[in-house]
């Protein structure tokens, strides 16, 4: 049984920074990929339109956002990656201090 999380975040409005951010995501550090998979994330995609990003995560039953956040705080390489990515990212206007990716609310689902 999988669950889907959809999150959003903005990039800074600077074409050079956006291009650099995209380059980093062409070759994610292996430690980051490992931390994602180890958390129970089965699939993860990020989409970009202008400066608005949209992330879709498919997770298994072992995934917990709280456990993932704790593991990330304890992993020096993930902390390094997150600090680097924060150079390109900016919080949404309704984000609390320190919040990055915000969980989106599903408002419609096409039923078969």
Coordinates of N, CA, C and O in Angstrom, one line a residue:
X1 N 0.9 -1.2 0.0 CA 0.0 0.0 0.0 C 0.9 1.2 0.0 O 1.8 1.4 0.8
X2 N 0.7 2.1 -0.9 CA 1.5 3.3 -1.0 C 0.6 4.5 -0.7 O -0.6 4.5 -0.8
X3 N 1.3 5.6 -0.3 CA 0.6 6.9 -0.1 C 1.4 7.9 -0.9 O 2.6 7.8 -1.1
X4 N 0.6 9.0 -1.3 CA 1.2 10.0 -2.1 C 1.2 11.3 -1.3 O 0.2 11.7 -0.7
X5 N 2.4 12.0 -1.3 CA 2.5 13.4 -0.7 C 2.8 14.3 -1.9 O 3.7 14.0 -2.7
X6 N 2.1 15.5 -1.9 CA 2.4 16.5 -2.9 C 2.8 17.8 -2.1 O 2.1 18.2 -1.2
X7 N 4.0 18.3 -2.4 CA 4.5 19.5 -1.7 C 4.9 20.5 -2.7 O 5.2 20.3 -3.9
X8 N 5.0 21.8 -2.2 CA 5.4 22.9 -3.1 C 6.4 23.8 -2.4 O 6.5 23.8 -1.1
X9 N 7.2 24.5 -3.2 CA 8.2 25.4 -2.7 C 8.6 26.3 -3.9 O 8.5 25.9 -5.0
X10 N 9.1 27.5 -3.6 CA 9.5 28.4 -4.7 C 11.1 28.5 -4.7 O 11.8 28.3 -3.7
X11 N 11.6 28.8 -5.9 CA 13.0 29.1 -6.1 C 13.1 30.6 -6.1 O 12.1 31.3 -6.4
X12 N 14.3 31.1 -5.9 CA 14.5 32.6 -6.0 C 14.3 32.9 -7.5 O 14.7 32.2 -8.4
X13 N 13.8 34.1 -7.7 CA 13.6 34.6 -9.0 C 14.8 35.1 -9.7 O 15.0 36.3 -9.9
X14 N 15.7 34.2 -10.1 CA 17.0 34.5 -10.7 C 17.3 33.4 -11.7 O 17.6 32.3 -11.3
X15 N 17.2 33.7 -13.0 CA 17.4 32.6 -14.0 C 18.7 31.8 -13.9 O 18.7 30.6 -14.1
X16 N 19.8 32.5 -13.5 CA 21.0 31.8 -13.3 C 21.0 30.8 -12.1 O 21.5 29.7 -12.2
X17 N 20.3 31.2 -11.0 CA 20.2 30.3 -9.9 C 19.3 29.2 -10.2 O 19.5 28.0 -9.8
X18 N 18.2 29.4 -10.9 CA 17.3 28.4 -11.3 C 18.0 27.3 -12.2 O 17.9 26.1 -12.0
X19 N 18.8 27.8 -13.2 CA 19.6 26.9 -14.0 C 20.6 26.1 -13.2 O 20.7 24.9 -13.4
X20 N 21.2 26.7 -12.2 CA 22.2 26.0 -11.4 C 21.5 25.0 -10.6 O 22.0 23.8 -10.4
X21 N 20.3 25.3 -10.0 CA 19.5 24.4 -9.2 C 19.1 23.1 -10.1 O 19.3 22.0 -9.6
X22 N 18.7 23.4 -11.3 CA 18.4 22.3 -12.2 C 19.6 21.4 -12.4 O 19.5 20.2 -12.5
X23 N 20.8 22.0 -12.6 CA 22.0 21.2 -12.9 C 22.3 20.3 -11.7 O 22.7 19.1 -11.9
X24 N 22.1 20.8 -10.5 CA 22.4 20.0 -9.3 C 21.4 18.8 -9.3 O 21.8 17.7 -8.9
X25 N 20.2 18.9 -9.8 CA 19.3 17.9 -9.7 C 19.4 16.9 -10.9 O 18.8 15.8 -11.0
X26 N 20.3 17.2 -11.8 CA 20.7 16.2 -12.9 C 21.6 15.1 -12.4 O 21.7 14.1 -12.9
X27 N 22.2 15.4 -11.2 CA 23.2 14.5 -10.6 C 23.1 14.6 -9.1 O 24.0 15.2 -8.5
X28 N 22.1 14.1 -8.5 CA 21.9 14.1 -7.1 C 23.0 13.4 -6.4 O 23.4 12.3 -6.9
X29 N 23.5 13.9 -5.3 CA 24.5 13.1 -4.5 C 24.0 11.8 -4.1 O 22.8 11.6 -3.7
X30 N 24.8 10.7 -4.2 CA 24.3 9.4 -3.9 C 23.8 9.3 -2.4 O 22.9 8.5 -2.1
X31 N 24.4 10.0 -1.5 CA 24.0 10.0 -0.1 C 22.5 10.5 0.0 O 21.8 10.1 0.9
X32 N 22.2 11.4 -0.8 CA 20.8 12.0 -0.8 C 19.8 11.0 -1.3 O 18.8 10.7 -0.7
X33 N 20.2 10.3 -2.5 CA 19.3 9.3 -3.0 C 19.1 8.2 -2.0 O 18.0 7.7 -1.8
X34 N 20.2 7.8 -1.3 CA 20.1 6.7 -0.3 C 19.2 7.1 0.9 O 18.4 6.4 1.3
X35 N 19.3 8.4 1.3 CA 18.5 8.8 2.4 C 17.0 8.8 2.0 O 16.1 8.5 2.9
X36 N 16.7 9.2 0.8 CA 15.4 9.2 0.3 C 14.8 7.7 0.3 O 13.7 7.5 0.8
X37 N 15.5 6.8 -0.3 CA 15.1 5.4 -0.4 C 15.0 4.8 1.0 O 14.0 4.1 1.3
X38 N 16.0 5.1 1.9 CA 16.0 4.5 3.2 C 14.8 4.9 4.0 O 14.3 4.2 4.9
X39 N 14.2 6.1 3.7 CA 13.0 6.6 4.4 C 11.7 5.9 4.0 O 10.7 6.2 4.7
X40 N 11.8 5.1 3.0 CA 10.5 4.5 2.5 C 9.9 5.3 1.3 O 8.7 5.0 1.0
X41 N 10.7 6.2 0.7 CA 10.1 6.9 -0.4 C 10.4 6.0 -1.7 O 11.6 5.7 -2.0
X42 N 9.4 5.6 -2.3 CA 9.5 4.7 -3.5 C 9.8 5.4 -4.7 O 10.5 5.0 -5.6
X43 N 9.1 6.6 -4.9 CA 9.3 7.4 -6.1 C 9.2 8.8 -5.7 O 8.4 9.2 -4.8
X44 N 10.0 9.7 -6.4 CA 9.9 11.1 -6.1 C 10.2 11.9 -7.4 O 11.1 11.5 -8.1
X45 N 9.4 12.8 -7.7 CA 9.5 13.7 -8.8 C 9.4 15.1 -8.4 O 8.5 15.4 -7.5
X46 N 10.1 16.0 -9.1 CA 10.0 17.4 -8.8 C 9.7 18.1 -10.2 O 10.4 17.8 -11.2
X47 N 8.7 18.9 -10.2 CA 8.3 19.7 -11.4 C 8.6 21.1 -11.2 O 8.5 21.6 -10.0
X48 N 8.8 21.9 -12.2 CA 9.1 23.3 -12.1 C 8.4 24.1 -13.2 O 8.3 23.7 -14.3
X49 N 7.7 25.2 -12.7 CA 7.1 26.1 -13.7 C 7.5 27.5 -13.2 O 7.1 28.0 -12.1
X50 N 8.3 28.2 -14.0 CA 8.8 29.5 -13.5 C 9.7 29.3 -12.3 O 10.8 28.7 -12.4
X51 N 9.3 29.8 -11.2 CA 10.0 29.5 -9.9 C 9.3 28.6 -8.9 O 9.8 28.3 -7.9
X52 N 8.1 28.2 -9.3 CA 7.3 27.3 -8.4 C 7.6 25.9 -8.7 O 7.5 25.4 -9.8
X53 N 7.9 25.2 -7.6 CA 8.2 23.7 -7.7 C 7.1 22.9 -7.1 O 6.4 23.4 -6.2
X54 N 6.9 21.7 -7.6 CA 5.9 20.8 -7.1 C 6.5 19.5 -7.0 O 7.1 19.0 -8.0
X55 N 6.5 18.9 -5.8 CA 7.1 17.6 -5.6 C 6.0 16.5 -5.3 O 5.1 16.8 -4.6
X56 N 6.2 15.4 -6.0 CA 5.3 14.2 -5.8 C 6.1 13.1 -5.2 O 7.1 12.7 -5.8
X57 N 5.7 12.6 -4.0 CA 6.4 11.5 -3.4 C 5.4 10.3 -3.2 O 4.3 10.5 -2.7
X58 N 5.8 9.2 -3.7 CA 5.1 7.9 -3.4 C 5.9 7.2 -2.3 O 7.1 7.0 -2.5
X59 N 5.2 6.9 -1.2 CA 5.9 6.3 -0.1 C 5.3 5.0 0.3 O 4.1 4.7 0.0
X60 N 6.0 4.1 1.0 CA 5.5 2.9 1.5 C 5.0 3.0 2.9 O 5.1 4.1 3.5
X61 N 4.6 1.9 3.5 CA 4.0 2.0 4.8 C 4.9 2.3 6.0 O 4.5 2.8 7.0
X62 N 6.2 2.2 5.7 CA 7.2 2.5 6.8 C 7.5 4.0 6.8 O 8.1 4.5 7.8
X63 N 7.1 4.8 5.8 CA 7.5 6.2 5.7 C 6.7 7.0 6.8 O 5.5 6.9 7.0
X64 N 7.5 7.9 7.4 CA 6.9 8.9 8.3 C 7.6 10.2 8.1 O 8.9 10.3 8.2
X65 N 6.9 11.3 7.9 CA 7.5 12.6 7.7 C 8.4 13.0 8.9 O 9.5 13.6 8.7
X66 N 7.9 12.7 10.1 CA 8.7 13.0 11.3 C 10.0 12.2 11.4 O 11.0 12.8 11.7
X67 N 9.9 10.9 11.0 CA 11.1 10.1 11.1 C 12.1 10.6 10.0 O 13.3 10.6 10.2
X68 N 11.6 10.9 8.8 CA 12.5 11.4 7.7 C 13.2 12.7 8.2 O 14.4 12.9 8.0
X69 N 12.4 13.6 8.8 CA 13.0 14.9 9.2 C 14.1 14.7 10.3 O 15.1 15.3 10.2
X70 N 13.8 13.7 11.2 CA 14.8 13.4 12.2 C 16.1 12.8 11.6 O 17.2 13.2 12.0
X71 N 15.9 11.9 10.7 CA 17.0 11.2 10.0 C 17.8 12.3 9.3 O 19.1 12.3 9.3
X72 N 17.1 13.2 8.6 CA 17.8 14.3 7.9 C 18.7 15.2 8.8 O 19.8 15.5 8.5
X73 N 18.1 15.5 9.9 CA 18.8 16.4 10.9 C 20.1 15.7 11.4 O 21.1 16.3 11.8
X74 N 20.1 14.3 11.5 CA 21.2 13.5 12.0 C 22.2 13.1 10.9 O 23.2 12.6 11.3
X75 N 21.9 13.5 9.7 CA 22.8 13.1 8.6 C 23.6 14.3 8.1 O 23.0 15.2 7.4
X76 N 24.9 14.3 8.3 CA 25.7 15.5 7.9 C 25.6 15.8 6.4 O 25.6 17.0 6.0
X77 N 25.6 14.8 5.6 CA 25.5 15.0 4.1 C 24.2 15.5 3.7 O 24.2 16.4 2.8
X78 N 23.1 15.1 4.3 CA 21.8 15.6 4.0 C 21.7 17.1 4.4 O 21.2 18.0 3.7
X79 N 22.3 17.4 5.6 CA 22.3 18.8 6.1 C 23.1 19.7 5.1 O 22.7 20.8 4.8
X80 N 24.2 19.1 4.7 CA 25.0 19.9 3.7 C 24.3 20.2 2.4 O 24.3 21.3 1.9
X81 N 23.6 19.1 1.9 CA 22.8 19.3 0.7 C 21.7 20.3 0.9 O 21.4 21.2 0.1
X82 N 21.0 20.2 2.0 CA 19.8 21.1 2.3 C 20.3 22.6 2.4 O 19.7 23.5 1.9
X83 N 21.5 22.8 3.1 CA 22.0 24.1 3.2 C 22.4 24.7 1.8 O 22.1 25.8 1.5
X84 N 23.0 23.8 0.9 CA 23.3 24.2 -0.4 C 22.0 24.6 -1.2 O 22.0 25.6 -1.9
X85 N 21.0 23.7 -1.1 CA 19.8 24.0 -1.9 C 19.1 25.2 -1.4 O 18.4 25.9 -2.2
X86 N 19.2 25.6 -0.1 CA 18.6 26.8 0.4 C 19.1 28.0 -0.3 O 18.4 29.1 -0.3
X87 N 20.3 28.0 -0.9 CA 20.8 29.1 -1.7 C 19.9 29.5 -2.8 O 19.8 30.6 -3.3
X88 N 19.1 28.5 -3.3 CA 18.3 28.6 -4.5 C 16.8 28.8 -4.1 O 16.0 29.3 -4.9
X89 N 16.5 28.3 -3.0 CA 15.0 28.2 -2.6 C 14.6 29.4 -1.7 O 15.5 30.0 -1.1
X90 N 13.3 29.7 -1.7 CA 12.8 30.7 -0.8 C 11.5 30.2 -0.3 O 10.7 29.5 -1.0
X91 N 11.2 30.5 1.0 CA 10.0 30.0 1.6 C 8.7 30.6 1.0 O 8.8 31.8 0.5
X92 N 7.7 29.9 1.0 CA 6.4 30.5 0.5 C 5.9 31.5 1.6 O 6.3 31.4 2.7
X93 N 5.1 32.4 1.2 CA 4.6 33.4 2.1 C 3.9 32.9 3.3 O 4.0 33.6 4.4
X94 N 3.3 31.8 3.2 CA 2.6 31.2 4.4 C 3.4 30.2 5.2 O 2.9 29.5 6.1
X95 N 4.7 30.1 4.9 CA 5.6 29.1 5.6 C 6.0 29.7 7.0 O 6.1 30.9 7.1
X96 N 6.1 28.8 7.9 CA 6.6 29.1 9.2 C 8.1 29.3 9.2 O 8.7 28.7 8.3
X97 N 8.7 29.9 10.1 CA 10.2 30.1 10.1 C 10.8 28.7 10.1 O 10.5 27.8 10.8
X98 N 11.8 28.5 9.1 CA 12.5 27.3 8.9 C 11.8 26.3 8.0 O 12.4 25.3 7.7
X99 N 10.5 26.5 7.7 CA 9.8 25.6 6.8 C 10.3 25.7 5.3 O 10.5 26.9 4.9
X100 N 10.4 24.6 4.6 CA 10.7 24.7 3.2 C 9.5 24.1 2.4 O 8.6 24.9 2.1
X101 N 9.6 22.9 2.1 CA 8.5 22.3 1.3 C 7.3 22.2 2.1 O 7.3 21.7 3.3
X102 N 6.2 22.7 1.6 CA 4.9 22.7 2.3 C 3.9 21.7 1.6 O 3.9 21.6 0.4
X103 N 3.3 20.9 2.5 CA 2.3 19.9 2.0 C 1.1 20.5 1.4 O 0.6 21.5 2.0
X104 N 0.7 20.1 0.2 CA -0.4 20.6 -0.5 C -1.7 19.8 -0.1 O -1.6 18.6 0.2
X105 N -2.8 20.4 -0.2 CA -4.1 19.8 0.1 C -4.7 19.3 -1.3 O -4.8 20.1 -2.2
X106 N -5.1 18.0 -1.3 CA -5.7 17.5 -2.5 C -7.2 18.0 -2.4 O -7.9 17.8 -1.4
X107 N -7.6 18.6 -3.5 CA -9.0 19.1 -3.5 C -9.9 18.4 -4.6 O -11.1 18.6 -4.6
X108 N -9.3 17.5 -5.4 CA -10.0 16.8 -6.4 C -9.3 15.5 -6.7 O -8.1 15.5 -6.8
X109 N -10.0 14.4 -7.0 CA -9.5 13.2 -7.5 C -10.5 12.6 -8.4 O -11.7 12.4 -8.0
X110 N -10.1 12.3 -9.6 CA -11.0 11.7 -10.6 C -11.1 10.2 -10.2 O -10.1 9.5 -10.1
X111 N -12.3 9.8 -10.0 CA -12.6 8.4 -9.6 C -12.9 7.6 -10.9 O -13.6 8.1 -11.8
X112 N -12.5 6.4 -10.9 CA -12.8 5.5 -12.1 C -14.2 5.0 -12.1 O -14.8 4.8 -11.2

